[in-house]
C-alpha atoms as a PDB file:
ATOM      1  CA  MET A   1      28.347 -37.835  20.121  1.00  0.00           C
ATOM      2  CA  THR A   2      27.133 -40.116  17.418  1.00  0.00           C
ATOM      3  CA  ASP A   3      26.382 -39.180  13.846  1.00  0.00           C
ATOM      4  CA  GLY A   4      22.636 -39.339  14.600  1.00  0.00           C
ATOM      5  CA  ASN A   5      23.022 -36.793  17.390  1.00  0.00           C
ATOM      6  CA  ASP A   6      25.180 -34.528  15.210  1.00  0.00           C
ATOM      7  CA  GLY A   7      22.385 -34.376  12.620  1.00  0.00           C
ATOM      8  CA  ALA A   8      19.796 -33.542  15.267  1.00  0.00           C
ATOM      9  CA  VAL A   9      22.036 -30.854  16.763  1.00  0.00           C
ATOM     10  CA  ASP A  10      22.622 -29.335  13.310  1.00  0.00           C
ATOM     11  CA  GLN A  11      18.876 -29.368  12.639  1.00  0.00           C
ATOM     12  CA  LEU A  12      18.150 -27.677  15.978  1.00  0.00           C
ATOM     13  CA  ARG A  13      20.856 -25.058  15.332  1.00  0.00           C
ATOM     14  CA  SER A  14      19.360 -24.334  11.928  1.00  0.00           C
ATOM     15  CA  GLU A  15      15.882 -24.035  13.430  1.00  0.00           C
ATOM     16  CA  LEU A  16      17.199 -21.734  16.168  1.00  0.00           C
ATOM     17  CA  ASP A  17      18.909 -19.514  13.567  1.00  0.00           C
ATOM     18  CA  GLY A  18      15.633 -19.301  11.615  1.00  0.00           C
ATOM     19  CA  LEU A  19      13.679 -18.368  14.743  1.00  0.00           C
ATOM     20  CA  ARG A  20      16.194 -15.671  15.654  1.00  0.00           C
ATOM     21  CA  ARG A  21      16.002 -14.272  12.113  1.00  0.00           C
ATOM     22  CA  ALA A  22      12.185 -14.275  12.299  1.00  0.00           C
ATOM     23  CA  LEU A  23      12.264 -12.408  15.618  1.00  0.00           C
ATOM     24  CA  ARG A  24      14.532  -9.722  14.140  1.00  0.00           C
ATOM     25  CA  THR A  25      12.299  -9.148  11.108  1.00  0.00           C
ATOM     26  CA  ARG A  26       8.826  -9.669  12.590  1.00  0.00           C
ATOM     27  CA  ALA A  27       8.506  -6.204  14.148  1.00  0.00           C
ATOM     28  CA  THR A  28       9.228  -4.508  10.827  1.00  0.00           C
ATOM     29  CA  ILE A  29       6.731  -6.746   9.029  1.00  0.00           C
ATOM     30  CA  GLU A  30       4.080  -5.920  11.651  1.00  0.00           C
ATOM     31  CA  GLN A  31       4.783  -2.186  11.280  1.00  0.00           C
ATOM     32  CA  ALA A  32       4.463  -2.418   7.490  1.00  0.00           C
ATOM     33  CA  MET A  33       1.197  -4.310   7.904  1.00  0.00           C
ATOM     34  CA  GLY A  34      -0.050  -1.486  10.131  1.00  0.00           C
ATOM     35  CA  VAL A  35       0.861   1.089   7.486  1.00  0.00           C
ATOM     36  CA  LEU A  36      -1.032  -0.870   4.824  1.00  0.00           C
ATOM     37  CA  VAL A  37      -4.050  -1.427   7.096  1.00  0.00           C
ATOM     38  CA  VAL A  38      -4.345   2.334   7.540  1.00  0.00           C
ATOM     39  CA  LEU A  39      -3.610   3.287   3.933  1.00  0.00           C
ATOM     40  CA  ARG A  40      -5.652   0.618   2.203  1.00  0.00           C
ATOM     41  CA  ARG A  41      -8.323   0.276   4.890  1.00  0.00           C
ATOM     42  CA  CYS A  42      -7.899  -3.486   4.835  1.00  0.00           C
ATOM     43  CA  SER A  43      -7.586  -6.285   7.367  1.00  0.00           C
ATOM     44  CA  PRO A  44      -4.205  -7.342   8.762  1.00  0.00           C
ATOM     45  CA  ASP A  45      -4.449 -10.589   6.763  1.00  0.00           C
ATOM     46  CA  GLU A  46      -5.015  -8.617   3.550  1.00  0.00           C
ATOM     47  CA  ALA A  47      -2.078  -6.352   4.428  1.00  0.00           C
ATOM     48  CA  PHE A  48       0.175  -9.373   4.951  1.00  0.00           C
ATOM     49  CA  GLU A  49      -0.978 -10.870   1.641  1.00  0.00           C
ATOM     50  CA  ALA A  50      -0.185  -7.547  -0.063  1.00  0.00           C
ATOM     51  CA  LEU A  51       3.332  -7.565   1.410  1.00  0.00           C
ATOM     52  CA  VAL A  52       3.879 -11.147   0.250  1.00  0.00           C
ATOM     53  CA  ARG A  53       2.592 -10.269  -3.224  1.00  0.00           C
ATOM     54  CA  LEU A  54       4.930  -7.242  -3.411  1.00  0.00           C
ATOM     55  CA  SER A  55       7.825  -9.358  -2.172  1.00  0.00           C
ATOM     56  CA  GLN A  56       7.221 -11.874  -4.945  1.00  0.00           C
ATOM     57  CA  GLN A  57       6.571  -9.202  -7.572  1.00  0.00           C
ATOM     58  CA  TYR A  58       9.850  -7.428  -6.845  1.00  0.00           C
ATOM     59  CA  ASN A  59      11.773 -10.635  -6.052  1.00  0.00           C
ATOM     60  CA  THR A  60      12.782  -9.132  -2.724  1.00  0.00           C
ATOM     61  CA  LYS A  61      12.757 -10.670   0.740  1.00  0.00           C
ATOM     62  CA  LEU A  62       9.563  -9.976   2.687  1.00  0.00           C
ATOM     63  CA  HIS A  63      11.372  -8.232   5.532  1.00  0.00           C
ATOM     64  CA  ARG A  64      13.146  -5.965   2.995  1.00  0.00           C
ATOM     65  CA  VAL A  65       9.829  -4.962   1.391  1.00  0.00           C
ATOM     66  CA  ALA A  66       8.396  -4.346   4.883  1.00  0.00           C
ATOM     67  CA  HIS A  67      11.417  -2.210   5.769  1.00  0.00           C
ATOM     68  CA  LEU A  68      10.961  -0.169   2.573  1.00  0.00           C
ATOM     69  CA  VAL A  69       7.224   0.328   3.233  1.00  0.00           C
ATOM     70  CA  VAL A  70       7.894   1.542   6.781  1.00  0.00           C
ATOM     71  CA  GLY A  71      10.763   3.745   5.576  1.00  0.00           C
ATOM     72  CA  MET A  72       8.656   5.210   2.803  1.00  0.00           C
ATOM     73  CA  PHE A  73       6.139   6.614   5.244  1.00  0.00           C
ATOM     74  CA  ALA A  74       8.813   7.864   7.600  1.00  0.00           C
ATOM     75  CA  GLU A  75       9.944  10.187   4.788  1.00  0.00           C
ATOM     76  CA  PRO A  76       8.031  13.414   4.166  1.00  0.00           C
ATOM     77  CA  GLY A  77       6.267  13.675   0.807  1.00  0.00           C
ATOM     78  CA  ALA A  78       5.832   9.942   0.244  1.00  0.00           C
ATOM     79  CA  GLU A  79       5.547   8.811  -3.376  1.00  0.00           C
ATOM     80  CA  PRO A  80       3.215   6.050  -4.605  1.00  0.00           C
ATOM     81  CA  LEU A  81       4.117   2.652  -3.108  1.00  0.00           C
ATOM     82  CA  GLU A  82       4.683   0.845  -6.412  1.00  0.00           C
ATOM     83  CA  ALA A  83       6.990   3.581  -7.772  1.00  0.00           C
ATOM     84  CA  TYR A  84       8.918   3.693  -4.501  1.00  0.00           C
ATOM     85  CA  LEU A  85       9.457  -0.074  -4.457  1.00  0.00           C
ATOM     86  CA  ARG A  86      10.512  -0.117  -8.107  1.00  0.00           C
ATOM     87  CA  ARG A  87      13.036   2.625  -7.415  1.00  0.00           C
ATOM     88  CA  LYS A  88      14.396   1.081  -4.206  1.00  0.00           C
ATOM     89  CA  THR A  89      14.592  -2.496  -5.503  1.00  0.00           C
ATOM     90  CA  GLY A  90      15.932  -1.536  -8.921  1.00  0.00           C
ATOM     91  CA  ALA A  91      13.110  -3.433 -10.634  1.00  0.00           C
ATOM     92  CA  ASP A  92      12.950  -3.192 -14.395  1.00  0.00           C
ATOM     93  CA  GLU A  93      10.308  -0.686 -15.479  1.00  0.00           C
ATOM     94  CA  THR A  94       9.799  -2.109 -18.945  1.00  0.00           C
ATOM     95  CA  GLY A  95       7.020  -4.399 -20.071  1.00  0.00           C
ATOM     96  CA  PRO A  96       3.250  -4.525 -19.637  1.00  0.00           C
ATOM     97  CA  GLU A  97       3.325  -3.791 -15.894  1.00  0.00           C
ATOM     98  CA  ALA A  98       5.208  -0.533 -16.515  1.00  0.00           C
ATOM     99  CA  ASP A  99       2.642   0.408 -19.171  1.00  0.00           C
ATOM    100  CA  ALA A 100      -0.202  -0.259 -16.708  1.00  0.00           C
ATOM    101  CA  ASP A 101       1.566   1.878 -14.082  1.00  0.00           C
ATOM    102  CA  ALA A 102       2.053   4.664 -16.615  1.00  0.00           C
ATOM    103  CA  ASP A 103      -1.666   4.517 -17.481  1.00  0.00           C
ATOM    104  CA  ALA A 104      -2.534   4.696 -13.783  1.00  0.00           C
ATOM    105  CA  MET A 105      -0.362   7.801 -13.366  1.00  0.00           C
ATOM    106  CA  ARG A 106      -1.987   9.717 -16.281  1.00  0.00           C
ATOM    107  CA  ALA A 107      -4.321  12.517 -15.334  1.00  0.00           C
ATOM    108  CA  ASP A 108      -8.008  11.649 -15.417  1.00  0.00           C
ATOM    109  CA  PRO A 109      -9.827  14.354 -17.433  1.00  0.00           C
ATOM    110  CA  GLY A 110     -13.078  13.896 -15.471  1.00  0.00           C
ATOM    111  CA  LEU A 111     -11.318  14.320 -12.130  1.00  0.00           C
ATOM    112  CA  LEU A 112      -9.364  17.313 -13.405  1.00  0.00           C
ATOM    113  CA  ALA A 113     -12.599  18.963 -14.562  1.00  0.00           C
ATOM    114  CA  ALA A 114     -14.210  18.303 -11.159  1.00  0.00           C
ATOM    115  CA  VAL A 115     -11.216  19.793  -9.331  1.00  0.00           C
ATOM    116  CA  ARG A 116     -11.234  22.829 -11.621  1.00  0.00           C
ATOM    117  CA  ALA A 117     -14.955  23.300 -10.949  1.00  0.00           C
ATOM    118  CA  LEU A 118     -14.261  23.138  -7.211  1.00  0.00           C
ATOM    119  CA  VAL A 119     -11.483  25.730  -7.474  1.00  0.00           C
ATOM    120  CA  ALA A 120     -13.670  27.997  -9.617  1.00  0.00           C
ATOM    121  CA  ALA A 121     -16.711  27.746  -7.297  1.00  0.00           C
ATOM    122  CA  GLU A 122     -17.590  31.213  -6.078  1.00  0.00           C
ATOM    123  CA  ASP A 123     -20.265  30.485  -3.470  1.00  0.00           C
ATOM    124  CA  ASP A 124     -21.055  27.778  -0.914  1.00  0.00           C
ATOM    125  CA  ALA A 125     -23.766  26.140  -3.041  1.00  0.00           C
ATOM    126  CA  ALA A 126     -21.475  25.814  -6.074  1.00  0.00           C
ATOM    127  CA  ARG A 127     -18.631  24.618  -3.860  1.00  0.00           C
ATOM    128  CA  SER A 128     -20.882  21.986  -2.264  1.00  0.00           C
ATOM    129  CA  ARG A 129     -22.039  20.733  -5.689  1.00  0.00           C
ATOM    130  CA  ALA A 130     -18.440  20.588  -6.914  1.00  0.00           C
ATOM    131  CA  VAL A 131     -17.258  18.694  -3.831  1.00  0.00           C
ATOM    132  CA  HIS A 132     -20.070  16.158  -4.171  1.00  0.00           C
ATOM    133  CA  GLU A 133     -19.322  15.694  -7.879  1.00  0.00           C
ATOM    134  CA  LEU A 134     -15.635  15.157  -7.108  1.00  0.00           C
ATOM    135  CA  TYR A 135     -16.486  12.602  -4.399  1.00  0.00           C
ATOM    136  CA  ARG A 136     -18.864  10.821  -6.792  1.00  0.00           C
ATOM    137  CA  LEU A 137     -16.157  10.550  -9.444  1.00  0.00           C
ATOM    138  CA  LEU A 138     -13.632   9.306  -6.900  1.00  0.00           C
ATOM    139  CA  LEU A 139     -16.093   6.690  -5.659  1.00  0.00           C
ATOM    140  CA  ASP A 140     -16.711   5.542  -9.242  1.00  0.00           C
ATOM    141  CA  ARG A 141     -12.957   5.033  -9.592  1.00  0.00           C
ATOM    142  CA  GLY A 142     -12.635   2.889  -6.475  1.00  0.00           C
ATOM    143  CA  TRP A 143     -11.771   5.406  -3.766  1.00  0.00           C
ATOM    144  CA  VAL A 144     -12.822   4.354  -0.271  1.00  0.00           C
ATOM    145  CA  PRO A 145     -13.530   7.563   1.628  1.00  0.00           C
ATOM    146  CA  PRO A 146     -13.574   8.033   5.387  1.00  0.00           C
ATOM    147  CA  TYR A 147     -17.008   7.820   6.984  1.00  0.00           C
ATOM    148  CA  GLU A 148     -17.297  11.606   7.417  1.00  0.00           C
ATOM    149  CA  VAL A 149     -17.287  11.873   3.632  1.00  0.00           C
ATOM    150  CA  LEU A 150     -19.251   8.733   2.831  1.00  0.00           C
ATOM    151  CA  GLY A 151     -22.081   9.387   5.305  1.00  0.00           C
ATOM    152  CA  PRO A 152     -23.459  12.546   3.645  1.00  0.00           C
ATOM    153  CA  ILE A 153     -22.985  11.089   0.154  1.00  0.00           C
ATOM    154  CA  ALA A 154     -24.817   7.897   1.097  1.00  0.00           C
ATOM    155  CA  GLY A 155     -27.612   9.955   2.642  1.00  0.00           C
ATOM    156  CA  GLU A 156     -28.153  11.789  -0.656  1.00  0.00           C
ATOM    157  CA  ARG A 157     -28.411   8.574  -2.658  1.00  0.00           C
ATOM    158  CA  ARG A 158     -31.344   7.233  -0.653  1.00  0.00           C
END
């Protein structure tokens, strides 16, 4: 073989190795995308973008992040995704991002009051009012409820 052929063969071997690696990791990435589609109620493209963003944020290979996401939901009592990834990747928890995460984990007094009102409700009418108030607060904070919840709430707002 000539030097030109050796270079082409090396390039093809490298490409073949990359394709084999992609085949091994693709199933896990697809499973993680499915988890995120269900949890975040987003499109597969948005789920993939989220995985890429997490991979970059935690400086961890995409297939590793995907493996952690899938593994997280195979465990009972799953913790929040960001906390799980920080713990599993050993990411530093100091700095402004950690402060934002800590703020996100603090109890919301309005939500706590709504939950307490729901627990304290003694009849169906009070319970119904408390549930609707809790849903309203959750919606105000960005929660995307399932249709069974959203339908009655939307009907009341008309």
